[in-house]
PDB file of C-alpha atoms and ligand atoms in Angstrom:
ATOM      1  CA  MET A  19     -86.294-155.805 -49.618  1.00 66.00           C
ATOM      2  CA  SER A  20     -83.662-158.274 -50.753  1.00 64.00           C
ATOM      3  CA  GLY A  21     -80.607-157.729 -48.559  1.00 78.00           C
ATOM      4  CA  GLU A  22     -82.783-156.501 -45.700  1.00 90.00           C
ATOM      5  CA  ARG A  23     -83.131-158.446 -42.504  1.00 96.00           C
ATOM      6  CA  ILE A  24     -86.601-158.958 -41.067  1.00 97.00           C
ATOM      7  CA  GLY A  25     -87.130-159.811 -37.411  1.00 98.00           C
ATOM      8  CA  ILE A  26     -90.338-161.590 -36.451  1.00 98.00           C
ATOM      9  CA  LEU A  27     -91.154-161.303 -32.774  1.00 98.00           C
ATOM     10  CA  GLY A  28     -93.663-164.019 -31.831  1.00 97.00           C
ATOM     11  CA  LEU A  29     -93.618-167.129 -34.036  1.00 98.00           C
ATOM     12  CA  GLY A  30     -97.217-168.231 -33.472  1.00 96.00           C
ATOM     13  CA  LEU A  31     -99.955-168.587 -36.066  1.00 96.00           C
ATOM     14  CA  ILE A  32     -99.380-165.161 -37.644  1.00 97.00           C
ATOM     15  CA  GLY A  33     -95.614-164.726 -37.138  1.00 98.00           C
ATOM     16  CA  GLY A  34     -94.887-168.357 -38.044  1.00 98.00           C
ATOM     17  CA  SER A  35     -97.061-168.119 -41.166  1.00 98.00           C
ATOM     18  CA  LEU A  36     -95.310-164.904 -42.223  1.00 98.00           C
ATOM     19  CA  ALA A  37     -91.898-166.558 -41.826  1.00 98.00           C
ATOM     20  CA  LEU A  38     -93.048-169.622 -43.805  1.00 98.00           C
ATOM     21  CA  ALA A  39     -94.661-167.431 -46.494  1.00 97.00           C
ATOM     22  CA  LEU A  40     -91.382-165.539 -47.050  1.00 97.00           C
ATOM     23  CA  ARG A  41     -89.244-168.708 -47.146  1.00 95.00           C
ATOM     24  CA  GLY A  42     -87.544-169.185 -50.487  1.00 87.00           C
ATOM     25  CA  LYS A  43     -89.453-166.349 -52.238  1.00 87.00           C
ATOM     26  CA  ARG A  44     -87.529-164.367 -54.843  1.00 83.00           C
ATOM     27  CA  GLY A  45     -86.244-161.155 -53.296  1.00 80.00           C
ATOM     28  CA  ALA A  46     -87.269-162.290 -49.821  1.00 83.00           C
ATOM     29  CA  PRO A  47     -85.282-160.892 -46.904  1.00 88.00           C
ATOM     30  CA  GLU A  48     -83.324-162.888 -44.351  1.00 95.00           C
ATOM     31  CA  VAL A  49     -85.683-163.665 -41.459  1.00 97.00           C
ATOM     32  CA  TRP A  50     -84.685-163.817 -37.812  1.00 98.00           C
ATOM     33  CA  GLY A  51     -87.149-164.943 -35.159  1.00 98.00           C
ATOM     34  CA  TYR A  52     -87.682-164.556 -31.442  1.00 97.00           C
ATOM     35  CA  ASP A  53     -90.275-166.291 -29.282  1.00 97.00           C
ATOM     36  CA  ARG A  54     -90.350-167.177 -25.599  1.00 96.00           C
ATOM     37  CA  ASN A  55     -91.451-170.659 -26.634  1.00 97.00           C
ATOM     38  CA  ARG A  56     -88.253-172.593 -27.393  1.00 96.00           C
ATOM     39  CA  GLU A  57     -90.104-175.374 -29.154  1.00 97.00           C
ATOM     40  CA  SER A  58     -91.582-172.868 -31.648  1.00 97.00           C
ATOM     41  CA  LEU A  59     -88.089-171.544 -32.345  1.00 97.00           C
ATOM     42  CA  ARG A  60     -86.753-175.064 -32.816  1.00 98.00           C
ATOM     43  CA  MET A  61     -89.572-175.955 -35.241  1.00 98.00           C
ATOM     44  CA  ALA A  62     -89.175-172.706 -37.205  1.00 98.00           C
ATOM     45  CA  LEU A  63     -85.419-173.333 -37.558  1.00 98.00           C
ATOM     46  CA  SER A  64     -85.928-176.908 -38.647  1.00 97.00           C
ATOM     47  CA  ASP A  65     -88.542-175.767 -41.239  1.00 97.00           C
ATOM     48  CA  ARG A  66     -86.017-173.126 -42.437  1.00 97.00           C
ATOM     49  CA  ALA A  67     -88.735-170.532 -41.788  1.00 97.00           C
ATOM     50  CA  ILE A  68     -86.124-168.488 -39.925  1.00 97.00           C
ATOM     51  CA  ALA A  69     -82.401-168.239 -40.593  1.00 97.00           C
ATOM     52  CA  ARG A  70     -81.609-167.536 -36.974  1.00 97.00           C
ATOM     53  CA  ALA A  71     -83.284-167.785 -33.561  1.00 97.00           C
ATOM     54  CA  CYS A  72     -82.241-164.657 -31.711  1.00 94.00           C
ATOM     55  CA  THR A  73     -82.813-162.802 -28.476  1.00 94.00           C
ATOM     56  CA  GLU A  74     -85.167-159.851 -28.001  1.00 92.00           C
ATOM     57  CA  ARG A  75     -82.111-157.556 -27.914  1.00 92.00           C
ATOM     58  CA  GLU A  76     -80.704-158.969 -31.159  1.00 96.00           C
ATOM     59  CA  ILE A  77     -83.975-158.658 -33.018  1.00 96.00           C
ATOM     60  CA  ALA A  78     -83.797-154.876 -32.565  1.00 96.00           C
ATOM     61  CA  SER A  79     -80.846-154.849 -34.999  1.00 96.00           C
ATOM     62  CA  CYS A  80     -83.105-155.907 -37.906  1.00 97.00           C
ATOM     63  CA  ASP A  81     -84.148-153.492 -40.668  1.00 97.00           C
ATOM     64  CA  ILE A  82     -87.854-154.265 -40.176  1.00 98.00           C
ATOM     65  CA  VAL A  83     -89.253-155.815 -36.989  1.00 98.00           C
ATOM     66  CA  VAL A  84     -92.755-157.315 -37.122  1.00 98.00           C
ATOM     67  CA  VAL A  85     -94.330-157.746 -33.684  1.00 98.00           C
ATOM     68  CA  CYS A  86     -96.696-160.756 -33.768  1.00 97.00           C
ATOM     69  CA  VAL A  87     -97.548-161.322 -30.093  1.00 94.00           C
ATOM     70  CA  PRO A  88    -101.025-160.925 -28.497  1.00 88.00           C
ATOM     71  CA  VAL A  89    -102.192-157.294 -28.639  1.00 85.00           C
ATOM     72  CA  LEU A  90    -101.952-156.378 -24.954  1.00 83.00           C
ATOM     73  CA  ARG A  91     -98.382-157.786 -24.887  1.00 88.00           C
ATOM     74  CA  SER A  92     -97.333-155.997 -28.040  1.00 91.00           C
ATOM     75  CA  VAL A  93     -97.296-152.497 -26.502  1.00 92.00           C
ATOM     76  CA  GLU A  94     -94.581-153.542 -23.998  1.00 93.00           C
ATOM     77  CA  PHE A  95     -92.473-154.902 -26.856  1.00 94.00           C
ATOM     78  CA  LEU A  96     -92.952-151.798 -29.007  1.00 95.00           C
ATOM     79  CA  ARG A  97     -91.712-149.670 -26.100  1.00 94.00           C
ATOM     80  CA  ARG A  98     -88.637-151.823 -25.492  1.00 94.00           C
ATOM     81  CA  ILE A  99     -87.674-152.558 -29.122  1.00 95.00           C
ATOM     82  CA  GLY A 100     -88.617-149.149 -30.534  1.00 95.00           C
ATOM     83  CA  ARG A 101     -85.905-147.302 -28.667  1.00 94.00           C
ATOM     84  CA  ARG A 102     -83.193-149.854 -29.517  1.00 95.00           C
ATOM     85  CA  MET A 103     -83.681-149.971 -33.299  1.00 97.00           C
ATOM     86  CA  ARG A 104     -81.281-148.298 -35.706  1.00 95.00           C
ATOM     87  CA  PRO A 105     -82.179-145.078 -37.563  1.00 96.00           C
ATOM     88  CA  GLY A 106     -83.756-145.986 -40.906  1.00 96.00           C
ATOM     89  CA  ALA A 107     -85.407-149.097 -39.483  1.00 98.00           C
ATOM     90  CA  VAL A 108     -89.164-149.751 -39.401  1.00 98.00           C
ATOM     91  CA  LEU A 109     -91.167-151.288 -36.589  1.00 98.00           C
ATOM     92  CA  THR A 110     -94.557-152.778 -37.470  1.00 98.00           C
ATOM     93  CA  ASP A 111     -97.134-155.131 -35.951  1.00 98.00           C
ATOM     94  CA  THR A 112    -100.016-157.453 -36.840  1.00 97.00           C
ATOM     95  CA  GLY A 113    -102.444-156.702 -34.013  1.00 95.00           C
ATOM     96  CA  SER A 114    -106.195-156.914 -34.532  1.00 94.00           C
ATOM     97  CA  VAL A 115    -106.777-153.530 -32.799  1.00 96.00           C
ATOM     98  CA  LYS A 116    -104.984-150.490 -34.128  1.00 97.00           C
ATOM     99  CA  ALA A 117    -105.622-147.006 -32.697  1.00 96.00           C
ATOM    100  CA  ALA A 118    -104.020-147.557 -29.266  1.00 94.00           C
ATOM    101  CA  VAL A 119    -101.180-149.693 -30.643  1.00 95.00           C
ATOM    102  CA  VAL A 120    -100.370-147.153 -33.365  1.00 97.00           C
ATOM    103  CA  ARG A 121    -100.268-144.360 -30.774  1.00 96.00           C
ATOM    104  CA  ALA A 122     -98.014-146.408 -28.468  1.00 95.00           C
ATOM    105  CA  GLY A 123     -95.800-147.568 -31.348  1.00 96.00           C
ATOM    106  CA  GLN A 124     -95.288-144.077 -32.733  1.00 96.00           C
ATOM    107  CA  GLU A 125     -94.469-142.720 -29.259  1.00 96.00           C
ATOM    108  CA  ALA A 126     -92.094-145.610 -28.599  1.00 95.00           C
ATOM    109  CA  VAL A 127     -89.747-145.328 -31.545  1.00 96.00           C
ATOM    110  CA  ARG A 128     -86.570-143.276 -31.346  1.00 94.00           C
ATOM    111  CA  ASP A 129     -85.808-140.539 -33.887  1.00 94.00           C
ATOM    112  CA  GLY A 130     -85.190-141.927 -37.362  1.00 95.00           C
ATOM    113  CA  VAL A 131     -87.250-145.080 -36.745  1.00 97.00           C
ATOM    114  CA  GLU A 132     -90.863-145.351 -37.933  1.00 97.00           C
ATOM    115  CA  PHE A 133     -93.764-147.366 -36.618  1.00 98.00           C
ATOM    116  CA  VAL A 134     -96.307-148.588 -39.194  1.00 98.00           C
ATOM    117  CA  GLY A 135     -99.474-150.305 -37.912  1.00 98.00           C
ATOM    118  CA  GLY A 136    -100.505-153.489 -39.715  1.00 98.00           C
ATOM    119  CA  HIS A 137    -103.276-156.094 -39.553  1.00 98.00           C
ATOM    120  CA  PRO A 138    -103.356-159.106 -41.856  1.00 98.00           C
ATOM    121  CA  ILE A 139    -106.963-160.178 -42.407  1.00 97.00           C
ATOM    122  CA  ALA A 140    -106.234-163.858 -42.265  1.00 95.00           C
ATOM    123  CA  GLY A 141    -106.267-166.367 -39.496  1.00 84.00           C
ATOM    124  CA  THR A 142    -107.848-169.474 -38.138  1.00 84.00           C
ATOM    125  CA  GLU A 143    -109.264-170.507 -34.779  1.00 79.00           C
ATOM    126  CA  ASN A 144    -105.946-172.296 -34.081  1.00 87.00           C
ATOM    127  CA  SER A 145    -102.877-170.734 -32.543  1.00 89.00           C
ATOM    128  CA  GLY A 146     -99.171-171.315 -32.044  1.00 95.00           C
ATOM    129  CA  TYR A 147     -96.425-172.267 -34.487  1.00 97.00           C
ATOM    130  CA  PRO A 148     -97.876-175.758 -35.214  1.00 97.00           C
ATOM    131  CA  ALA A 149    -100.913-173.998 -36.783  1.00 96.00           C
ATOM    132  CA  ALA A 150     -98.706-171.779 -39.015  1.00 98.00           C
ATOM    133  CA  ASP A 151     -99.265-172.136 -42.742  1.00 97.00           C
ATOM    134  CA  ALA A 152     -97.156-170.807 -45.630  1.00 97.00           C
ATOM    135  CA  SER A 153    -100.305-170.040 -47.659  1.00 97.00           C
ATOM    136  CA  LEU A 154    -102.249-168.250 -44.890  1.00 98.00           C
ATOM    137  CA  PHE A 155    -101.887-164.793 -46.481  1.00 98.00           C
ATOM    138  CA  ARG A 156    -102.150-165.826 -50.138  1.00 97.00           C
ATOM    139  CA  GLY A 157    -104.866-163.742 -51.800  1.00 96.00           C
ATOM    140  CA  ARG A 158    -105.843-162.183 -48.451  1.00 97.00           C
ATOM    141  CA  THR A 159    -105.745-158.523 -47.486  1.00 97.00           C
ATOM    142  CA  CYS A 160    -103.308-156.885 -45.118  1.00 98.00           C
ATOM    143  CA  ILE A 161    -104.390-153.488 -43.810  1.00 98.00           C
ATOM    144  CA  LEU A 162    -101.773-150.873 -42.989  1.00 98.00           C
ATOM    145  CA  THR A 163    -102.906-147.994 -40.773  1.00 98.00           C
ATOM    146  CA  PRO A 164    -100.624-145.042 -41.530  1.00 97.00           C
ATOM    147  CA  THR A 165    -100.694-141.643 -39.856  1.00 96.00           C
ATOM    148  CA  ASP A 166     -99.052-138.312 -40.677  1.00 95.00           C
ATOM    149  CA  ALA A 167     -95.938-139.593 -38.892  1.00 94.00           C
ATOM    150  CA  ASN A 168     -95.285-142.119 -41.678  1.00 96.00           C
ATOM    151  CA  THR A 169     -93.288-141.585 -44.839  1.00 97.00           C
ATOM    152  CA  GLY A 170     -94.225-143.163 -48.157  1.00 96.00           C
ATOM    153  CA  ALA A 171     -90.869-144.995 -48.208  1.00 97.00           C
ATOM    154  CA  SER A 172     -91.505-146.837 -44.920  1.00 97.00           C
ATOM    155  CA  LEU A 173     -95.064-147.723 -45.931  1.00 98.00           C
ATOM    156  CA  ARG A 174     -93.778-149.154 -49.204  1.00 97.00           C
ATOM    157  CA  ARG A 175     -91.201-151.294 -47.376  1.00 97.00           C
ATOM    158  CA  VAL A 176     -93.884-152.850 -45.169  1.00 98.00           C
ATOM    159  CA  GLU A 177     -96.209-153.181 -48.159  1.00 97.00           C
ATOM    160  CA  ARG A 178     -93.524-155.079 -50.105  1.00 96.00           C
ATOM    161  CA  LEU A 179     -93.085-157.474 -47.203  1.00 96.00           C
ATOM    162  CA  TRP A 180     -96.791-158.425 -47.176  1.00 97.00           C
ATOM    163  CA  LYS A 181     -96.965-158.608 -50.943  1.00 97.00           C
ATOM    164  CA  THR A 182     -94.011-161.010 -50.947  1.00 95.00           C
ATOM    165  CA  ALA A 183     -95.980-163.112 -48.427  1.00 96.00           C
ATOM    166  CA  GLY A 184     -98.852-163.238 -50.960  1.00 96.00           C
ATOM    167  CA  ALA A 185    -101.224-160.595 -49.554  1.00 98.00           C
ATOM    168  CA  ARG A 186    -102.691-157.507 -51.188  1.00 98.00           C
ATOM    169  CA  VAL A 187    -102.345-154.372 -49.152  1.00 98.00           C
ATOM    170  CA  LEU A 188    -104.906-151.683 -48.250  1.00 97.00           C
ATOM    171  CA  ARG A 189    -104.450-148.551 -46.174  1.00 97.00           C
ATOM    172  CA  MET A 190    -106.976-147.377 -43.575  1.00 97.00           C
ATOM    173  CA  ASP A 191    -107.117-144.802 -40.800  1.00 98.00           C
ATOM    174  CA  PRO A 192    -106.434-146.574 -37.444  1.00 98.00           C
ATOM    175  CA  ARG A 193    -109.654-145.347 -35.779  1.00 98.00           C
ATOM    176  CA  LEU A 194    -111.775-146.264 -38.783  1.00 98.00           C
ATOM    177  CA  HIS A 195    -110.123-149.690 -38.698  1.00 98.00           C
ATOM    178  CA  ASP A 196    -111.182-150.235 -35.071  1.00 98.00           C
ATOM    179  CA  HIS A 197    -114.754-149.123 -35.810  1.00 98.00           C
ATOM    180  CA  VAL A 198    -115.092-151.392 -38.870  1.00 98.00           C
ATOM    181  CA  PHE A 199    -113.475-154.417 -37.214  1.00 98.00           C
ATOM    182  CA  ALA A 200    -115.629-154.053 -34.102  1.00 98.00           C
ATOM    183  CA  TYR A 201    -118.586-154.949 -36.379  1.00 98.00           C
ATOM    184  CA  VAL A 202    -117.083-157.402 -38.857  1.00 96.00           C
ATOM    185  CA  SER A 203    -114.797-159.326 -36.519  1.00 96.00           C
ATOM    186  CA  HIS A 204    -114.914-158.492 -32.808  1.00 98.00           C
ATOM    187  CA  LEU A 205    -118.736-158.541 -32.468  1.00 98.00           C
ATOM    188  CA  PRO A 206    -119.093-161.882 -34.333  1.00 97.00           C
ATOM    189  CA  HIS A 207    -116.483-163.456 -32.057  1.00 97.00           C
ATOM    190  CA  ALA A 208    -118.162-162.033 -28.947  1.00 98.00           C
ATOM    191  CA  VAL A 209    -121.578-163.273 -30.119  1.00 98.00           C
ATOM    192  CA  ALA A 210    -120.207-166.739 -30.971  1.00 97.00           C
ATOM    193  CA  TYR A 211    -118.711-166.997 -27.469  1.00 97.00           C
ATOM    194  CA  ALA A 212    -122.028-165.794 -25.957  1.00 97.00           C
ATOM    195  CA  LEU A 213    -124.074-168.273 -27.972  1.00 95.00           C
ATOM    196  CA  VAL A 214    -121.959-171.253 -26.900  1.00 94.00           C
ATOM    197  CA  HIS A 215    -121.918-169.886 -23.340  1.00 95.00           C
ATOM    198  CA  SER A 216    -125.713-169.726 -23.327  1.00 92.00           C
ATOM    199  CA  VAL A 217    -125.914-173.421 -24.264  1.00 89.00           C
ATOM    200  CA  ALA A 218    -123.100-174.384 -21.875  1.00 90.00           C
ATOM    201  CA  THR A 219    -124.921-172.785 -18.934  1.00 91.00           C
ATOM    202  CA  LEU A 220    -128.404-174.208 -19.621  1.00 88.00           C
ATOM    203  CA  ASP A 221    -129.969-176.045 -16.693  1.00 82.00           C
ATOM    204  CA  SER A 222    -131.384-178.652 -19.031  1.00 81.00           C
ATOM    205  CA  LYS A 223    -128.816-180.752 -20.844  1.00 77.00           C
ATOM    206  CA  VAL A 224    -128.929-180.192 -24.606  1.00 74.00           C
ATOM    207  CA  PRO A 225    -127.024-182.998 -26.318  1.00 74.00           C
ATOM    208  CA  LEU A 226    -124.673-181.145 -28.657  1.00 74.00           C
ATOM    209  CA  GLY A 227    -124.238-184.335 -30.672  1.00 70.00           C
ATOM    210  CA  TYR A 228    -127.454-183.259 -32.439  1.00 69.00           C
ATOM    211  CA  SER A 229    -125.954-179.969 -33.527  1.00 72.00           C
ATOM    212  CA  ALA A 230    -125.828-180.053 -37.281  1.00 68.00           C
ATOM    213  CA  GLY A 231    -124.760-177.248 -39.623  1.00 79.00           C
ATOM    214  CA  GLY A 232    -126.277-174.260 -37.840  1.00 85.00           C
ATOM    215  CA  PHE A 233    -124.638-174.457 -34.429  1.00 88.00           C
ATOM    216  CA  ARG A 234    -121.329-175.712 -35.795  1.00 89.00           C
ATOM    217  CA  ASP A 235    -121.030-173.152 -38.616  1.00 89.00           C
ATOM    218  CA  PHE A 236    -122.084-170.280 -36.441  1.00 90.00           C
ATOM    219  CA  THR A 237    -119.831-171.108 -33.513  1.00 93.00           C
ATOM    220  CA  ARG A 238    -116.578-172.253 -35.182  1.00 91.00           C
ATOM    221  CA  ILE A 239    -114.866-169.034 -34.119  1.00 93.00           C
ATOM    222  CA  ALA A 240    -115.777-169.659 -30.449  1.00 95.00           C
ATOM    223  CA  SER A 241    -112.886-172.167 -30.607  1.00 93.00           C
ATOM    224  CA  SER A 242    -110.485-169.229 -31.078  1.00 90.00           C
ATOM    225  CA  ASN A 243    -107.819-168.523 -28.497  1.00 89.00           C
ATOM    226  CA  PRO A 244    -109.578-167.056 -25.385  1.00 93.00           C
ATOM    227  CA  GLU A 245    -106.442-165.168 -24.294  1.00 89.00           C
ATOM    228  CA  MET A 246    -106.210-163.411 -27.636  1.00 88.00           C
ATOM    229  CA  TRP A 247    -109.899-162.473 -27.722  1.00 94.00           C
ATOM    230  CA  LYS A 248    -109.834-161.216 -24.140  1.00 94.00           C
ATOM    231  CA  ASP A 249    -107.080-158.811 -25.224  1.00 92.00           C
ATOM    232  CA  ILE A 250    -108.890-157.741 -28.399  1.00 94.00           C
ATOM    233  CA  VAL A 251    -112.251-156.889 -26.808  1.00 97.00           C
ATOM    234  CA  LEU A 252    -110.521-155.032 -23.971  1.00 95.00           C
ATOM    235  CA  GLN A 253    -108.247-153.077 -26.252  1.00 94.00           C
ATOM    236  CA  ASN A 254    -111.145-152.074 -28.524  1.00 96.00           C
ATOM    237  CA  ARG A 255    -113.578-151.811 -25.631  1.00 97.00           C
ATOM    238  CA  ARG A 256    -115.391-148.617 -26.644  1.00 97.00           C
ATOM    239  CA  GLU A 257    -116.091-149.710 -30.224  1.00 98.00           C
ATOM    240  CA  VAL A 258    -116.957-153.270 -29.182  1.00 98.00           C
ATOM    241  CA  LEU A 259    -119.462-152.008 -26.591  1.00 98.00           C
ATOM    242  CA  GLY A 260    -121.021-149.782 -29.267  1.00 98.00           C
ATOM    243  CA  ALA A 261    -121.355-152.786 -31.573  1.00 98.00           C
ATOM    244  CA  VAL A 262    -122.787-155.003 -28.808  1.00 98.00           C
ATOM    245  CA  GLY A 263    -125.415-152.325 -28.017  1.00 98.00           C
ATOM    246  CA  HIS A 264    -126.379-152.061 -31.673  1.00 98.00           C
ATOM    247  CA  TYR A 265    -126.605-155.857 -31.913  1.00 98.00           C
ATOM    248  CA  ARG A 266    -128.742-156.022 -28.760  1.00 98.00           C
ATOM    249  CA  ARG A 267    -131.228-153.580 -30.317  1.00 98.00           C
ATOM    250  CA  ASN A 268    -131.404-155.725 -33.456  1.00 98.00           C
ATOM    251  CA  LEU A 269    -131.924-158.870 -31.393  1.00 98.00           C
ATOM    252  CA  SER A 270    -134.724-157.137 -29.438  1.00 98.00           C
ATOM    253  CA  LEU A 271    -136.353-156.143 -32.705  1.00 98.00           C
ATOM    254  CA  LEU A 272    -136.304-159.799 -33.790  1.00 98.00           C
ATOM    255  CA  GLU A 273    -137.606-160.897 -30.399  1.00 98.00           C
ATOM    256  CA  GLY A 274    -140.565-158.501 -30.741  1.00 98.00           C
ATOM    257  CA  LEU A 275    -141.376-159.796 -34.246  1.00 98.00           C
ATOM    258  CA  ILE A 276    -141.404-163.394 -32.996  1.00 98.00           C
ATOM    259  CA  ARG A 277    -143.452-162.512 -29.897  1.00 98.00           C
ATOM    260  CA  ARG A 278    -146.089-160.718 -31.996  1.00 98.00           C
ATOM    261  CA  GLY A 279    -146.108-163.474 -34.639  1.00 98.00           C
ATOM    262  CA  ASP A 280    -145.385-160.758 -37.202  1.00 98.00           C
ATOM    263  CA  GLU A 281    -144.903-162.859 -40.348  1.00 98.00           C
ATOM    264  CA  ALA A 282    -144.331-159.936 -42.714  1.00 98.00           C
ATOM    265  CA  GLY A 283    -141.899-158.326 -40.311  1.00 98.00           C
ATOM    266  CA  LEU A 284    -139.948-161.564 -39.849  1.00 98.00           C
ATOM    267  CA  LEU A 285    -139.763-162.146 -43.608  1.00 98.00           C
ATOM    268  CA  ALA A 286    -138.512-158.613 -44.187  1.00 98.00           C
ATOM    269  CA  TYR A 287    -135.926-158.983 -41.393  1.00 98.00           C
ATOM    270  CA  PHE A 288    -134.632-162.349 -42.627  1.00 98.00           C
ATOM    271  CA  ARG A 289    -134.679-161.276 -46.297  1.00 98.00           C
ATOM    272  CA  LYS A 290    -132.662-158.156 -45.577  1.00 98.00           C
ATOM    273  CA  SER A 291    -130.078-160.269 -43.748  1.00 98.00           C
ATOM    274  CA  LYS A 292    -129.980-162.916 -46.474  1.00 97.00           C
ATOM    275  CA  LYS A 293    -129.477-160.295 -49.174  1.00 97.00           C
ATOM    276  CA  THR A 294    -126.603-158.726 -47.267  1.00 97.00           C
ATOM    277  CA  ARG A 295    -124.978-162.122 -46.575  1.00 95.00           C
ATOM    278  CA  ASP A 296    -125.453-163.318 -50.178  1.00 97.00           C
ATOM    279  CA  GLY A 297    -123.658-160.195 -51.337  1.00 95.00           C
ATOM    280  CA  LEU A 298    -120.452-161.072 -49.467  1.00 90.00           C
TER     281      LEU A 298
HETATM  282  P1  LIG B  12    -100.455-166.977 -31.291  1.00 93.50           P
HETATM  283  O1  LIG B  12    -100.905-167.217 -29.895  1.00 93.50           O
HETATM  284  O2  LIG B  12    -100.615-168.056 -32.307  1.00 93.50           O
HETATM  285  O3  LIG B  12     -98.912-166.556 -31.281  1.00 93.50           O
HETATM  286  C1  LIG B  12     -98.358-165.633 -30.401  1.00 93.50           C
HETATM  287  C2  LIG B  12     -96.892-165.997 -30.236  1.00 93.50           C
HETATM  288  O4  LIG B  12     -96.302-164.998 -29.408  1.00 93.50           O
HETATM  289  C3  LIG B  12     -96.678-167.349 -29.560  1.00 93.50           C
HETATM  290  O5  LIG B  12     -95.744-168.117 -30.308  1.00 93.50           O
HETATM  291  C4  LIG B  12     -96.142-166.970 -28.190  1.00 93.50           C
HETATM  292  O6  LIG B  12     -95.202-167.940 -27.674  1.00 93.50           O
HETATM  293  C5  LIG B  12     -95.464-165.647 -28.469  1.00 93.50           C
HETATM  294  N1  LIG B  12     -95.391-164.809 -27.280  1.00 93.50           N
HETATM  295  C6  LIG B  12     -96.405-164.434 -26.462  1.00 93.50           C
HETATM  296  N2  LIG B  12     -95.950-163.677 -25.452  1.00 93.50           N
HETATM  297  C7  LIG B  12     -94.603-163.573 -25.648  1.00 93.50           C
HETATM  298  C8  LIG B  12     -93.563-162.923 -24.926  1.00 93.50           C
HETATM  299  N3  LIG B  12     -93.829-162.247 -23.811  1.00 93.50           N
HETATM  300  N4  LIG B  12     -92.308-163.034 -25.402  1.00 93.50           N
HETATM  301  C9  LIG B  12     -92.035-163.720 -26.529  1.00 93.50           C
HETATM  302  N5  LIG B  12     -92.978-164.366 -27.244  1.00 93.50           N
HETATM  303  C10 LIG B  12     -94.230-164.291 -26.793  1.00 93.50           C
HETATM  304  O7  LIG B  12    -101.174-165.626 -31.755  1.00 93.50           O
HETATM  305  P2  LIG B  12    -101.442-165.143 -33.256  1.00 93.50           P
HETATM  306  O8  LIG B  12    -102.772-165.674 -33.679  1.00 93.50           O
HETATM  307  O9  LIG B  12    -100.249-165.435 -34.083  1.00 93.50           O
HETATM  308  O10 LIG B  12    -101.632-163.588 -33.026  1.00 93.50           O
HETATM  309  C11 LIG B  12    -100.519-162.690 -33.027  1.00 93.50           C
HETATM  310  C12 LIG B  12    -101.019-161.299 -33.293  1.00 93.50           C
HETATM  311  O11 LIG B  12    -101.656-161.272 -34.576  1.00 93.50           O
HETATM  312  C13 LIG B  12    -102.063-160.807 -32.287  1.00 93.50           C
HETATM  313  O12 LIG B  12    -101.798-159.455 -32.006  1.00 93.50           O
HETATM  314  C14 LIG B  12    -103.384-160.941 -33.016  1.00 93.50           C
HETATM  315  O13 LIG B  12    -104.284-159.919 -32.611  1.00 93.50           O
HETATM  316  C15 LIG B  12    -102.973-160.749 -34.460  1.00 93.50           C
HETATM  317  N6  LIG B  12    -103.827-161.424 -35.425  1.00 93.50           N
HETATM  318  C16 LIG B  12    -104.331-162.673 -35.193  1.00 93.50           C
HETATM  319  C17 LIG B  12    -105.163-163.273 -36.134  1.00 93.50           C
HETATM  320  C18 LIG B  12    -105.743-164.653 -35.917  1.00 93.50           C
HETATM  321  O14 LIG B  12    -106.746-165.008 -36.546  1.00 93.50           O
HETATM  322  N7  LIG B  12    -105.165-165.468 -35.052  1.00 93.50           N
HETATM  323  C19 LIG B  12    -105.459-162.611 -37.339  1.00 93.50           C
HETATM  324  C20 LIG B  12    -104.884-161.365 -37.569  1.00 93.50           C
HETATM  325  C21 LIG B  12    -104.080-160.765 -36.603  1.00 93.50           C
END
């Protein structure tokens, strides 16, 4: 990877953190950055997270381009950048939904260029370059979602990039990824938003100043970027709706146990959940 040039398109939480994580690492590539937000570019340059602030056209000359913009935006970029990159180059992304992006990315690239889907499992409820953190990926997992269109060499180049940033790398089928993440990430975010929404729309005023651990812990992720989560649930709509339906059935089951005053049933329900959570 040393001697390669990496282009990071979108220097927000994820792109900015990747640039900071690569800064000064042994064997790290030269990093160029592009973002429509000039202030983010200025900050990234002054932090030496990027060696050069470039244009969208210039970033296509890099050996590996990592697209780190919100998921619905990323498809447009893959289409534009993918046909301008040089043979031998690799285009990759960090989007939280994979099947549709991988399809679009692999269709978008010209001959000799490969698209490799990626999703770092790291983040916070904050967004933008000011939230970027050099240690965000340390000890975390980055999932790559290869298909038959990928060669081992390109996968290894993207893998090396994430390992240099401190992550361990796993591979997963793109559709399996979207199914799994509908349950372990997209549903919890949707439910957190719904829970806060249900309190925010109460007729009676519940003073949230009383909210101790439970409400705060459970709803932290409802402070996540609404724009980003709108994109994610829409792009993974089918899987997310499946997960919401499954959750609704589990909530109804709980409702029935409470209504019937079924002590044994409630204990069994809560114990099963506790055991699963304790095992994390
Ligand atoms: P972010 O909002 O922090 O950053 C996005 C950046 O893209 C911003 O700097 C913004 O200025 C830039 N951008 C947006 N539209 C642009 C355009 N048209 N042209 C140029 N720049 C543009 O978002 P993020 O949290 O860094 O998320 C980036 C990607 O990573 C998303 O696809 C998201 O699904 C994925 N992701 C996010 C998290 C998380 O927890 N935040 C975790 C894993 C993956």
